[in-house]
GROMACS .gro file of C-alpha atoms in nm:
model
  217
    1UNK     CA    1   2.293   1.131   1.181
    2UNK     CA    2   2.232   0.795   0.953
    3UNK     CA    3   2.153   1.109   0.658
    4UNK     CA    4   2.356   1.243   0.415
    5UNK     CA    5   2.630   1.469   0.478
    6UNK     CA    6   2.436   1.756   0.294
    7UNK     CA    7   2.101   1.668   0.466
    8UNK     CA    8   2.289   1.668   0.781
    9UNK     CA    9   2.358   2.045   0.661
   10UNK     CA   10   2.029   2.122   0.668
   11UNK     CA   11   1.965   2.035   1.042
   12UNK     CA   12   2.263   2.149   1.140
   13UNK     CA   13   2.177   2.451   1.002
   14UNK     CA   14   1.866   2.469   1.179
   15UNK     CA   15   1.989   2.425   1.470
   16UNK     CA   16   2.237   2.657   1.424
   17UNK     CA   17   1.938   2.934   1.377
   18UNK     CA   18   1.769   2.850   1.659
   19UNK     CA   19   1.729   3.144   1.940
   20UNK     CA   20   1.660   2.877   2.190
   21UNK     CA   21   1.673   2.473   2.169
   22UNK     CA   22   1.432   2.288   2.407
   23UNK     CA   23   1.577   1.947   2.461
   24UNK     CA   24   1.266   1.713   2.600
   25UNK     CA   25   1.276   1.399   2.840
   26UNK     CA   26   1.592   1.557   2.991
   27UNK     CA   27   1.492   1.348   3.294
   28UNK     CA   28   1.574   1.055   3.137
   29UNK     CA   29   1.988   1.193   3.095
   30UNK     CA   30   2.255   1.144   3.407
   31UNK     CA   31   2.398   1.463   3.511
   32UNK     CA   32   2.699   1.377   3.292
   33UNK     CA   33   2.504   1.355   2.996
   34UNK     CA   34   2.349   1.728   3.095
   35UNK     CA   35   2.645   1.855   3.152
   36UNK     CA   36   2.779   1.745   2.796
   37UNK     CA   37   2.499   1.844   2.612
   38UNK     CA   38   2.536   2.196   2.723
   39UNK     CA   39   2.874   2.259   2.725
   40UNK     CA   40   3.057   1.988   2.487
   41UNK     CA   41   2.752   1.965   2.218
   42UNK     CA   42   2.624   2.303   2.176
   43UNK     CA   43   2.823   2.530   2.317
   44UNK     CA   44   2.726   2.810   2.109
   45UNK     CA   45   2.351   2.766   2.194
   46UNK     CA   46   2.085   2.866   2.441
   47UNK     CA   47   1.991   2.540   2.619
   48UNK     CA   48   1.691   2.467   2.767
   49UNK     CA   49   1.695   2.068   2.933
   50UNK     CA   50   1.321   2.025   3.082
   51UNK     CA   51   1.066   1.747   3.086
   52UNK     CA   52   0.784   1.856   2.932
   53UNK     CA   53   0.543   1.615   3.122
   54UNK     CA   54   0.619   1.887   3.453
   55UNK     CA   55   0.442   2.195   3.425
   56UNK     CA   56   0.662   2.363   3.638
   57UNK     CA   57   0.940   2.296   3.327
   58UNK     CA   58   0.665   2.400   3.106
   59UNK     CA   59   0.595   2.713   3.276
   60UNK     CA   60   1.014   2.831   3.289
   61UNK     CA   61   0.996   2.821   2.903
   62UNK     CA   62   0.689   2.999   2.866
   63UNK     CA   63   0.836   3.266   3.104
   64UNK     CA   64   1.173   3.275   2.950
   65UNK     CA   65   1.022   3.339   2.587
   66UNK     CA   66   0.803   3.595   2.801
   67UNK     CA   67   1.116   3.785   2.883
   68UNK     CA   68   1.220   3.802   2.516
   69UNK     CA   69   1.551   3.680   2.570
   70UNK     CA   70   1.543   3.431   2.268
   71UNK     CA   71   1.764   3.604   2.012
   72UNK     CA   72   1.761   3.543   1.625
   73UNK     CA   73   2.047   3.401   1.481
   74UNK     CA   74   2.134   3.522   1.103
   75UNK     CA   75   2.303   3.250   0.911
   76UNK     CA   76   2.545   3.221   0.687
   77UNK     CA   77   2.439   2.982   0.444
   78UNK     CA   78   2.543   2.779   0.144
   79UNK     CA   79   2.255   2.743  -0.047
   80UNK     CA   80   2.412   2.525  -0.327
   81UNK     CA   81   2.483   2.253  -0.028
   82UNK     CA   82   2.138   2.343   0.133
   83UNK     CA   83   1.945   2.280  -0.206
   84UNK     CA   84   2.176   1.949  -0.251
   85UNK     CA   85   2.059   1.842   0.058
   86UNK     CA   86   1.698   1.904   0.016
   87UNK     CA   87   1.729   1.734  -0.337
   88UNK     CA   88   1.786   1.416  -0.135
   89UNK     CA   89   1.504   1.449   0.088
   90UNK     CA   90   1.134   1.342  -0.017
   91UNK     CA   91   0.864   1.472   0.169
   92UNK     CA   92   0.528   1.306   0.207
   93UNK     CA   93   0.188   1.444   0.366
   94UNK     CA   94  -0.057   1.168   0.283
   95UNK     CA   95  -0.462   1.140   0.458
   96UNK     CA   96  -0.657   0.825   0.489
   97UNK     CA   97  -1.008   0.741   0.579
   98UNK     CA   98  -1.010   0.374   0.759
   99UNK     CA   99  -1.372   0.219   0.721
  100UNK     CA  100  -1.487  -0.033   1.015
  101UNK     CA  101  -1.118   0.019   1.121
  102UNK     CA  102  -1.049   0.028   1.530
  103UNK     CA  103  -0.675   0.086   1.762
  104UNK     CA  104  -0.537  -0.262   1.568
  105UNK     CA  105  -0.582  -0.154   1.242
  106UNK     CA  106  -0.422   0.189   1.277
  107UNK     CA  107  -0.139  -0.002   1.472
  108UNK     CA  108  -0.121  -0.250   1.210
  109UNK     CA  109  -0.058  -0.010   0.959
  110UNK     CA  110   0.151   0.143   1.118
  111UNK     CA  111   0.402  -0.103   1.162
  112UNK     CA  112   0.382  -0.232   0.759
  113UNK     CA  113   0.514   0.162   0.712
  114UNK     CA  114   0.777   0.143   0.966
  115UNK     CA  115   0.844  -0.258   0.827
  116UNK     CA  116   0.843  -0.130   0.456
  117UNK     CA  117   1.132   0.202   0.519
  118UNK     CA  118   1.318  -0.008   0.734
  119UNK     CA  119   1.356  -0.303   0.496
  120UNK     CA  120   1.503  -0.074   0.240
  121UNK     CA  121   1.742   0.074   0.490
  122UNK     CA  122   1.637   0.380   0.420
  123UNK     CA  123   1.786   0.697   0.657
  124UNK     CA  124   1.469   0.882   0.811
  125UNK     CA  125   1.440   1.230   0.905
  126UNK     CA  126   1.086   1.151   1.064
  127UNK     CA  127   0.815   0.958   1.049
  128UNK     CA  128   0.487   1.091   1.225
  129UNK     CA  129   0.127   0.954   1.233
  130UNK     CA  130  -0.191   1.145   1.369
  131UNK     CA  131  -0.472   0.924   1.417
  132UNK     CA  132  -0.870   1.012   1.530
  133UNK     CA  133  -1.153   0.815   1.564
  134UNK     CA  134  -1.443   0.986   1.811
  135UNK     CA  135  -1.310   1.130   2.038
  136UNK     CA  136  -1.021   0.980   2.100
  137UNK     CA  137  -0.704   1.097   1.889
  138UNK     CA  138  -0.328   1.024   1.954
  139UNK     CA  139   0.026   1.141   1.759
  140UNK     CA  140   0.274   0.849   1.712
  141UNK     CA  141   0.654   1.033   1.616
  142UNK     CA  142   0.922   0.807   1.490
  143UNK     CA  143   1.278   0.966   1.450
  144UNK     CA  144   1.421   0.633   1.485
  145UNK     CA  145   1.287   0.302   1.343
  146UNK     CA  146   1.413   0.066   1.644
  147UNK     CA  147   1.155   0.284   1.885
  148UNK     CA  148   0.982   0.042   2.071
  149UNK     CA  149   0.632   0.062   2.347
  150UNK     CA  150   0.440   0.298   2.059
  151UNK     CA  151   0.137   0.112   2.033
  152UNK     CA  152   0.095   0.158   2.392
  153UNK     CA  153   0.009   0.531   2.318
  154UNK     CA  154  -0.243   0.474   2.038
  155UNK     CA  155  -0.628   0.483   2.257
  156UNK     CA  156  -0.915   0.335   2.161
  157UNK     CA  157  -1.065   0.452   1.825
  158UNK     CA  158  -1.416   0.454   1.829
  159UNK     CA  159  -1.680   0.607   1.578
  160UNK     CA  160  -1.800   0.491   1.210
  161UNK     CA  161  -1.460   0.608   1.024
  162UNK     CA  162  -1.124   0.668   1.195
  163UNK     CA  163  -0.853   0.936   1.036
  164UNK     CA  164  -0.494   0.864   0.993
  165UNK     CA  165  -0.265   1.138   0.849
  166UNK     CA  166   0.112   1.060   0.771
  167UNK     CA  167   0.384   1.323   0.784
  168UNK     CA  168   0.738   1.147   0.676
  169UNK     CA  169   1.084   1.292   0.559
  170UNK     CA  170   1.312   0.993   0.418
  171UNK     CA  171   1.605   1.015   0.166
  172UNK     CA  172   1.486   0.849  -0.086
  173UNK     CA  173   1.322   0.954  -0.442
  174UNK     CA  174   0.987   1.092  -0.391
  175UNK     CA  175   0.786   0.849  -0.600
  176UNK     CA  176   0.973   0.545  -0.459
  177UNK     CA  177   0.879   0.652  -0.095
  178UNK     CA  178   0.470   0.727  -0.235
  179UNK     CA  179   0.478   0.350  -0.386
  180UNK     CA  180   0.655   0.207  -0.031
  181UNK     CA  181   0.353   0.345   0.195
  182UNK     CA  182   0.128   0.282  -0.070
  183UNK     CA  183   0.224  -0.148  -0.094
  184UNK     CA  184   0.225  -0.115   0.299
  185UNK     CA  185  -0.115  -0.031   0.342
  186UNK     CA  186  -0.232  -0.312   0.082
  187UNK     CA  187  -0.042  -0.558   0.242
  188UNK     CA  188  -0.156  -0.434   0.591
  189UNK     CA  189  -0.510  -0.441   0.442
  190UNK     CA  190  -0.470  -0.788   0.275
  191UNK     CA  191  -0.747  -1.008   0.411
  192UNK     CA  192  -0.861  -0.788   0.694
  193UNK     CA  193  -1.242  -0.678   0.682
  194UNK     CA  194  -1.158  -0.343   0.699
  195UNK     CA  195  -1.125  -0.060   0.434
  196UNK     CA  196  -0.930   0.274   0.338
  197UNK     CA  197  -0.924   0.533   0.112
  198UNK     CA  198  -0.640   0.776   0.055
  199UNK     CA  199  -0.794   1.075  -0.009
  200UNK     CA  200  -0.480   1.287   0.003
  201UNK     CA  201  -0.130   1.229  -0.100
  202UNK     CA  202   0.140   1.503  -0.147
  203UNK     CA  203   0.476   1.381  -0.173
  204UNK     CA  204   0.774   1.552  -0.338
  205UNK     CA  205   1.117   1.706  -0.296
  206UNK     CA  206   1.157   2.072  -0.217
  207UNK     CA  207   1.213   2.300  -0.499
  208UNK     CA  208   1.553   2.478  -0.490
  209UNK     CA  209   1.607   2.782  -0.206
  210UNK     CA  210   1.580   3.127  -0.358
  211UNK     CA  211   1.620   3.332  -0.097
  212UNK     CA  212   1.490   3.715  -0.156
  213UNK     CA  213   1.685   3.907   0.132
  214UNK     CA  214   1.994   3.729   0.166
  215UNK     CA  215   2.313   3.711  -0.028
  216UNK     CA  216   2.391   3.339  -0.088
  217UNK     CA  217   2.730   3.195   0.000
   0.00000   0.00000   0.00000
């Protein structure tokens, strides 16, 4: 991972938990690649490869949590290298109302977002963006910033306001990552005839873990 070696911690440590690990677009691996995955990768975890856009892959995971044969993992934990980890991670949960805004605008911004983190090199656990305008909505996921073909999944956004919610993880100090989106939107706005309002913005790094019923490391 392009994170830290303590944020890396973290998601190891999630996976590690895990009772069963769904890996998506498995269609898109050789049978090498399978075959690596499951036994090189993560040997010590229940493996699931499917392509979510079959519903006969769909179904097999509904049945196989059905049977209950997802167990629960306890952890052993270091929650000194845990809370160092999520010390370096800013979170940010941030809602905006676009006025006389239609599928460019959202993809515009978009893009000044992605532009902005990637200009500061900055490692990214995820980016995410829900957008909805009428009836039409669509959820645009960035775990890497080289992705490329999104704006082919945003729809046309029709009605008087559109809604565009932003969900991103990024190592980086909270307030610095709050002023990057925030410059992005004014210069994605710069000019245009539309307008926005933020009318909610979280952002912050996760207090330290005290964990009640376990016995830290």
């Amino acid at each position: 991972l392009p994170l830290s070696d303590d944020i890396g911690y973290i998601f190891g440590k999630q996976i590690e938990e895990a009772g069963l690990l769904v890996l998506n677009k498995a269609d898109l691996l050789t049978p090498a690649e399978r075959s690596e995955m499951q036994t090189t990768r993560l040997p010590d975890q229940q493996v699931r490869l499917q392509n979510s856009l079959d519903a006969a892959d769909v179904a097999g995971w509904v049945a196989l949590l059905d049977t209950a044969a997802v167990a629960n993992t306890v952890l052993d934990i270091d929650y000194d290298r845990y809370g160092a980890g999520e010390a370096q991670l800013a979170w940010l949960d941030e809602a905006i109302v676009l006025a006389k805004a239609d599928r460019e605008v959202v993809i515009r911004i978009i893009r000044a977002i992605v532009q902005a983190v990637r200009q500061q090199n900055l490692p990214v656990g995820h980016l995410k963006f829900f957008a909805q305008g009428g009836m039409a909505s669509c959820k645009i996921s960035f775990t890497t910033l080289d992705q490329a073909g999104w704006e082919a999944q945003i729809p046309a956004l029709a009605g008087e306001s559109v809604q565009l919610l932003i969900n991103a993880r990024v190592e980086v100090e909270a307030q610095r990552l709050r002023e990057l989106v925030h410059l992005a939107l004014e210069r994605a706005q710069q000019g245009q005839g539309w307008t926005y309002a933020e009318t909610s913005v979280d952002v912050f790094h996760p207090g330290f873990p005290r964990p009640t019923h376990r016995i830290r490391a």
